[in-house]
Amino acid sequence: MTPQDASRANEALCLLAPVIPVLVIDDVAHARPLAEALVAGGLPVLEVTLRTPVALDAIREMAKVEGGVVGAGTLLTPADVTAAVEAGAKFGVSPGATDTLLDACEAADLPLLAGAATASEAMALLERGYTVQKFFPAEANGGAPALKAIGAPIPQVKFCPTGGVSMKNVNDYLSLKNVLCCGGSWVAPKELLQAGDWDGIVALAREAAALPR
Ligand code: 3PG
């Protein structure tokens, strides 16, 4: 897959809903009902972070949920890419980008939403052909004003800001011309997961899915 193909695929994904839930799953039994709740609430694109021992099994379970598009977050190495694809991930997300990781995703036909935090990082990804990028860590990097400023000289890159985004600031990002959607963990809080409060998660997803862009 070329970087241009990956960018087209990621743009289409980012346009499916205003928010991509970033999911940290500790119990694989939560995977399926969580995915069903988020999809039912209007958030079909789901990022499962590869930070817990059950993450790959969670992707396998969630990939069975109709209407969902499940990806793997925190891809750092080619081994992560292979494991994510084997588990059924349809896209990948990484906090930054290296040539090794980009090579691996392109070879595996896995669209990578690669992270950039500075103008130079965004330019390096753009030079390779990636016009859709993750802005990470969004709030710690200066938030929406910083992303707006990067967009002025580099308008051809569109972003999915992630990291510190919540209902308090999400509209600041979604109102920017260079933002397609936002990523965030607030739609699947640990307390609701542990309590199995799937209706609560449907409600949070509905609220996020209704955000204007
Ligand atoms: C992460 O690193 O877990 C993601 O960027 C999500 O960040 P958040 O928990 O601040 O939404």
mmCIF file of C-alpha atoms and ligand atoms in Angstrom:
data_model
loop_
_atom_site.group_PDB
_atom_site.id
_atom_site.type_symbol
_atom_site.label_atom_id
_atom_site.label_comp_id
_atom_site.label_asym_id
_atom_site.label_seq_id
_atom_site.Cartn_x
_atom_site.Cartn_y
_atom_site.Cartn_z
ATOM 1 C CA MET A 1 0.000 0.000 0.000
ATOM 2 C CA THR A 2 1.342 3.411 -0.916
ATOM 3 C CA PRO A 3 1.319 6.315 1.554
ATOM 4 C CA GLN A 4 -1.259 7.936 -0.718
ATOM 5 C CA ASP A 5 -3.517 4.869 -0.470
ATOM 6 C CA ALA A 6 -3.030 4.824 3.306
ATOM 7 C CA SER A 7 -3.941 8.503 3.505
ATOM 8 C CA ARG A 8 -7.106 7.967 1.462
ATOM 9 C CA ALA A 9 -8.097 5.015 3.649
ATOM 10 C CA ASN A 10 -7.452 6.966 6.836
ATOM 11 C CA GLU A 11 -9.326 10.016 5.603
ATOM 12 C CA ALA A 12 -12.370 7.833 4.912
ATOM 13 C CA LEU A 13 -12.094 6.313 8.398
ATOM 14 C CA CYS A 14 -11.708 9.681 10.071
ATOM 15 C CA LEU A 15 -14.819 10.955 8.321
ATOM 16 C CA LEU A 16 -16.998 8.134 9.670
ATOM 17 C CA ALA A 17 -17.397 9.838 13.072
ATOM 18 C CA PRO A 18 -16.062 12.917 14.897
ATOM 19 C CA VAL A 19 -14.300 10.787 17.533
ATOM 20 C CA ILE A 20 -12.158 7.655 17.459
ATOM 21 C CA PRO A 21 -12.324 6.014 20.893
ATOM 22 C CA VAL A 22 -8.878 5.107 22.233
ATOM 23 C CA LEU A 23 -9.382 1.912 24.211
ATOM 24 C CA VAL A 24 -7.292 0.363 26.958
ATOM 25 C CA ILE A 25 -8.735 -3.090 27.571
ATOM 26 C CA ASP A 26 -7.659 -5.131 30.594
ATOM 27 C CA ASP A 27 -10.314 -7.831 30.406
ATOM 28 C CA VAL A 28 -10.989 -9.522 27.082
ATOM 29 C CA ALA A 29 -14.573 -10.193 28.211
ATOM 30 C CA HIS A 30 -15.157 -6.447 27.904
ATOM 31 C CA ALA A 31 -14.062 -6.290 24.277
ATOM 32 C CA ARG A 32 -17.217 -7.348 22.504
ATOM 33 C CA PRO A 33 -19.837 -5.511 24.613
ATOM 34 C CA LEU A 34 -17.641 -2.418 24.572
ATOM 35 C CA ALA A 35 -17.372 -2.456 20.782
ATOM 36 C CA GLU A 36 -21.108 -3.084 20.478
ATOM 37 C CA ALA A 37 -21.860 -0.144 22.785
ATOM 38 C CA LEU A 38 -19.581 2.261 20.921
ATOM 39 C CA VAL A 39 -20.864 1.211 17.499
ATOM 40 C CA ALA A 40 -24.476 1.454 18.758
ATOM 41 C CA GLY A 41 -23.725 4.958 20.011
ATOM 42 C CA GLY A 42 -22.450 6.029 16.595
ATOM 43 C CA LEU A 43 -18.693 5.588 16.921
ATOM 44 C CA PRO A 44 -17.734 2.789 14.513
ATOM 45 C CA VAL A 45 -13.971 3.379 14.329
ATOM 46 C CA LEU A 46 -12.200 1.904 17.351
ATOM 47 C CA GLU A 47 -8.534 2.056 18.339
ATOM 48 C CA VAL A 48 -7.357 -0.665 20.714
ATOM 49 C CA THR A 49 -4.046 0.227 22.314
ATOM 50 C CA LEU A 50 -1.479 -2.572 22.354
ATOM 51 C CA ARG A 51 -0.626 -1.791 25.949
ATOM 52 C CA THR A 52 -2.292 -4.600 27.778
ATOM 53 C CA PRO A 53 -1.648 -8.338 27.556
ATOM 54 C CA VAL A 54 -5.124 -8.991 26.142
ATOM 55 C CA ALA A 55 -5.076 -6.246 23.495
ATOM 56 C CA LEU A 56 -4.616 -8.552 20.498
ATOM 57 C CA ASP A 57 -7.330 -10.917 21.712
ATOM 58 C CA ALA A 58 -9.554 -7.893 22.248
ATOM 59 C CA ILE A 59 -8.999 -6.817 18.629
ATOM 60 C CA ARG A 60 -9.937 -10.351 17.499
ATOM 61 C CA GLU A 61 -13.204 -10.168 19.456
ATOM 62 C CA MET A 62 -14.056 -6.632 18.431
ATOM 63 C CA ALA A 63 -13.383 -7.346 14.762
ATOM 64 C CA LYS A 64 -16.457 -9.626 14.856
ATOM 65 C CA VAL A 65 -18.784 -6.749 15.743
ATOM 66 C CA GLU A 66 -20.863 -5.709 12.774
ATOM 67 C CA GLY A 67 -20.485 -2.110 11.738
ATOM 68 C CA GLY A 68 -17.206 -1.617 13.576
ATOM 69 C CA VAL A 69 -13.774 -0.872 12.123
ATOM 70 C CA VAL A 70 -11.108 -1.933 14.583
ATOM 71 C CA GLY A 71 -7.530 -0.727 14.520
ATOM 72 C CA ALA A 72 -4.457 -1.179 16.665
ATOM 73 C CA GLY A 73 -2.888 1.725 18.487
ATOM 74 C CA THR A 74 0.592 2.213 19.821
ATOM 75 C CA LEU A 75 2.277 0.394 16.944
ATOM 76 C CA LEU A 76 5.993 0.831 17.519
ATOM 77 C CA THR A 77 7.730 -2.010 15.675
ATOM 78 C CA PRO A 78 7.318 -4.257 12.610
ATOM 79 C CA ALA A 79 6.449 -7.080 15.021
ATOM 80 C CA ASP A 80 3.535 -4.977 16.319
ATOM 81 C CA VAL A 81 2.359 -4.499 12.737
ATOM 82 C CA THR A 82 2.434 -8.242 12.005
ATOM 83 C CA ALA A 83 0.586 -9.032 15.231
ATOM 84 C CA ALA A 84 -2.027 -6.345 14.608
ATOM 85 C CA VAL A 85 -2.746 -7.555 11.077
ATOM 86 C CA GLU A 86 -2.958 -11.170 12.263
ATOM 87 C CA ALA A 87 -5.478 -10.114 14.913
ATOM 88 C CA GLY A 88 -7.657 -8.466 12.263
ATOM 89 C CA ALA A 89 -6.792 -4.788 12.677
ATOM 90 C CA LYS A 90 -7.904 -2.701 9.706
ATOM 91 C CA PHE A 91 -5.729 0.293 10.505
ATOM 92 C CA GLY A 92 -2.820 1.205 12.739
ATOM 93 C CA VAL A 93 -2.004 4.200 14.882
ATOM 94 C CA SER A 94 1.406 5.250 16.188
ATOM 95 C CA PRO A 95 2.480 8.090 18.454
ATOM 96 C CA GLY A 96 5.207 9.100 16.002
ATOM 97 C CA ALA A 97 6.768 7.642 12.879
ATOM 98 C CA THR A 98 9.961 5.885 11.850
ATOM 99 C CA ASP A 99 10.942 4.703 8.382
ATOM 100 C CA THR A 100 11.071 1.146 9.718
ATOM 101 C CA LEU A 101 7.492 1.334 10.954
ATOM 102 C CA LEU A 102 6.207 3.062 7.811
ATOM 103 C CA ASP A 103 7.962 0.442 5.626
ATOM 104 C CA ALA A 104 6.353 -2.363 7.649
ATOM 105 C CA CYS A 105 2.835 -0.906 7.421
ATOM 106 C CA GLU A 106 3.132 -0.218 3.703
ATOM 107 C CA ALA A 107 4.382 -3.790 3.101
ATOM 108 C CA ALA A 108 1.539 -5.212 5.229
ATOM 109 C CA ASP A 109 -1.146 -3.082 3.519
ATOM 110 C CA LEU A 110 -2.081 -1.614 6.896
ATOM 111 C CA PRO A 111 -3.017 2.076 6.686
ATOM 112 C CA LEU A 112 -1.004 3.821 9.384
ATOM 113 C CA LEU A 113 -2.215 6.963 11.121
ATOM 114 C CA ALA A 114 1.253 8.113 12.083
ATOM 115 C CA GLY A 115 1.862 10.753 14.710
ATOM 116 C CA ALA A 116 3.496 14.142 14.303
ATOM 117 C CA ALA A 117 4.083 16.730 17.012
ATOM 118 C CA THR A 118 5.979 19.437 15.127
ATOM 119 C CA ALA A 119 6.028 21.127 11.724
ATOM 120 C CA SER A 120 9.177 19.181 10.778
ATOM 121 C CA GLU A 121 7.573 15.854 11.687
ATOM 122 C CA ALA A 122 4.441 16.711 9.737
ATOM 123 C CA MET A 123 6.630 17.775 6.785
ATOM 124 C CA ALA A 124 8.647 14.541 6.879
ATOM 125 C CA LEU A 125 5.461 12.465 6.748
ATOM 126 C CA LEU A 126 4.038 14.692 4.016
ATOM 127 C CA GLU A 127 7.245 14.300 1.993
ATOM 128 C CA ARG A 128 6.691 10.544 2.089
ATOM 129 C CA GLY A 129 3.069 10.976 1.002
ATOM 130 C CA TYR A 130 1.123 10.914 4.269
ATOM 131 C CA THR A 131 -1.478 13.673 4.124
ATOM 132 C CA VAL A 132 -3.503 12.351 7.084
ATOM 133 C CA GLN A 133 -1.658 12.306 10.405
ATOM 134 C CA LYS A 134 -2.257 12.067 14.120
ATOM 135 C CA PHE A 135 -1.326 15.169 16.148
ATOM 136 C CA PHE A 136 0.110 13.775 19.348
ATOM 137 C CA PRO A 137 0.138 14.515 22.232
ATOM 138 C CA ALA A 138 -2.369 17.173 21.278
ATOM 139 C CA GLU A 139 -2.961 19.101 24.497
ATOM 140 C CA ALA A 140 0.598 18.858 25.791
ATOM 141 C CA ASN A 141 1.825 20.168 22.420
ATOM 142 C CA GLY A 142 -0.075 23.404 22.652
ATOM 143 C CA GLY A 143 -3.534 22.149 21.845
ATOM 144 C CA ALA A 144 -5.819 23.545 19.194
ATOM 145 C CA PRO A 145 -3.921 26.867 18.823
ATOM 146 C CA ALA A 146 -0.705 24.975 18.012
ATOM 147 C CA LEU A 147 -2.453 22.737 15.512
ATOM 148 C CA LYS A 148 -4.119 25.728 13.892
ATOM 149 C CA ALA A 149 -0.724 27.397 13.551
ATOM 150 C CA ILE A 150 0.816 24.296 11.928
ATOM 151 C CA GLY A 151 -2.118 24.202 9.510
ATOM 152 C CA ALA A 152 -1.432 27.668 8.155
ATOM 153 C CA PRO A 153 1.805 26.794 6.292
ATOM 154 C CA ILE A 154 0.940 23.082 5.766
ATOM 155 C CA PRO A 155 -2.755 23.104 4.801
ATOM 156 C CA GLN A 156 -2.466 19.892 2.775
ATOM 157 C CA VAL A 157 -2.082 17.802 5.929
ATOM 158 C CA LYS A 158 -5.225 16.867 7.869
ATOM 159 C CA PHE A 159 -5.028 15.657 11.447
ATOM 160 C CA CYS A 160 -6.614 13.495 14.082
ATOM 161 C CA PRO A 161 -5.515 15.176 17.332
ATOM 162 C CA THR A 162 -5.206 12.763 20.237
ATOM 163 C CA GLY A 163 -3.918 12.997 23.791
ATOM 164 C CA GLY A 164 -5.705 15.101 26.360
ATOM 165 C CA VAL A 165 -8.785 15.622 24.193
ATOM 166 C CA SER A 166 -12.111 15.549 26.051
ATOM 167 C CA MET A 167 -15.618 16.987 25.814
ATOM 168 C CA LYS A 168 -14.173 20.184 27.355
ATOM 169 C CA ASN A 169 -11.882 20.971 24.428
ATOM 170 C CA VAL A 170 -12.938 18.711 21.545
ATOM 171 C CA ASN A 171 -14.886 21.469 19.786
ATOM 172 C CA ASP A 172 -11.768 23.646 19.705
ATOM 173 C CA TYR A 173 -10.130 20.954 17.559
ATOM 174 C CA LEU A 174 -13.126 19.905 15.461
ATOM 175 C CA SER A 175 -13.704 23.507 14.400
ATOM 176 C CA LEU A 176 -10.241 23.699 12.788
ATOM 177 C CA LYS A 177 -10.009 23.348 8.995
ATOM 178 C CA ASN A 178 -7.162 20.842 9.280
ATOM 179 C CA VAL A 179 -8.919 18.465 11.693
ATOM 180 C CA LEU A 180 -10.885 15.476 10.387
ATOM 181 C CA CYS A 181 -11.742 13.910 13.744
ATOM 182 C CA CYS A 182 -10.298 13.515 17.256
ATOM 183 C CA GLY A 183 -9.065 10.520 19.210
ATOM 184 C CA GLY A 184 -9.732 10.103 22.898
ATOM 185 C CA SER A 185 -10.241 7.707 25.750
ATOM 186 C CA TRP A 186 -13.006 9.652 27.497
ATOM 187 C CA VAL A 187 -15.790 7.726 25.767
ATOM 188 C CA ALA A 188 -14.711 4.464 27.457
ATOM 189 C CA PRO A 189 -13.745 5.351 31.033
ATOM 190 C CA LYS A 190 -12.226 2.639 33.193
ATOM 191 C CA GLU A 191 -14.978 2.917 35.835
ATOM 192 C CA LEU A 192 -17.746 2.232 33.329
ATOM 193 C CA LEU A 193 -15.797 -0.658 31.793
ATOM 194 C CA GLN A 194 -15.185 -2.242 35.171
ATOM 195 C CA ALA A 195 -18.829 -1.813 36.119
ATOM 196 C CA GLY A 196 -19.981 -3.254 32.781
ATOM 197 C CA ASP A 197 -22.065 -0.109 32.311
ATOM 198 C CA TRP A 198 -22.534 -0.492 28.570
ATOM 199 C CA ASP A 199 -25.561 1.833 28.527
ATOM 200 C CA GLY A 200 -23.362 4.517 30.059
ATOM 201 C CA ILE A 201 -20.849 3.998 27.250
ATOM 202 C CA VAL A 202 -23.598 4.137 24.605
ATOM 203 C CA ALA A 203 -24.615 7.501 26.092
ATOM 204 C CA LEU A 204 -21.060 8.860 25.996
ATOM 205 C CA ALA A 205 -20.655 7.605 22.424
ATOM 206 C CA ARG A 206 -23.919 9.262 21.339
ATOM 207 C CA GLU A 207 -22.798 12.563 22.810
ATOM 208 C CA ALA A 208 -19.452 12.311 20.964
ATOM 209 C CA ALA A 209 -21.041 11.137 17.710
ATOM 210 C CA ALA A 210 -23.326 14.203 17.698
ATOM 211 C CA LEU A 211 -20.424 16.677 17.851
ATOM 212 C CA PRO A 212 -20.439 19.123 14.944
ATOM 213 C CA ARG A 213 -17.512 19.233 12.500
HETATM 214 C C1 3PG B 1 -3.270 7.700 24.648
HETATM 215 O O1 3PG B 1 -2.086 7.906 24.587
HETATM 216 O O2 3PG B 1 -3.797 6.875 25.401
HETATM 217 C C2 3PG B 1 -4.140 8.437 23.707
HETATM 218 O O3 3PG B 1 -3.459 9.497 23.168
HETATM 219 C C3 3PG B 1 -5.395 8.884 24.380
HETATM 220 O O4 3PG B 1 -5.124 9.892 25.237
HETATM 221 P P1 3PG B 1 -6.262 10.409 26.244
HETATM 222 O O5 3PG B 1 -6.409 9.353 27.311
HETATM 223 O O6 3PG B 1 -5.703 11.684 26.772
HETATM 224 O O7 3PG B 1 -7.517 10.584 25.458
#
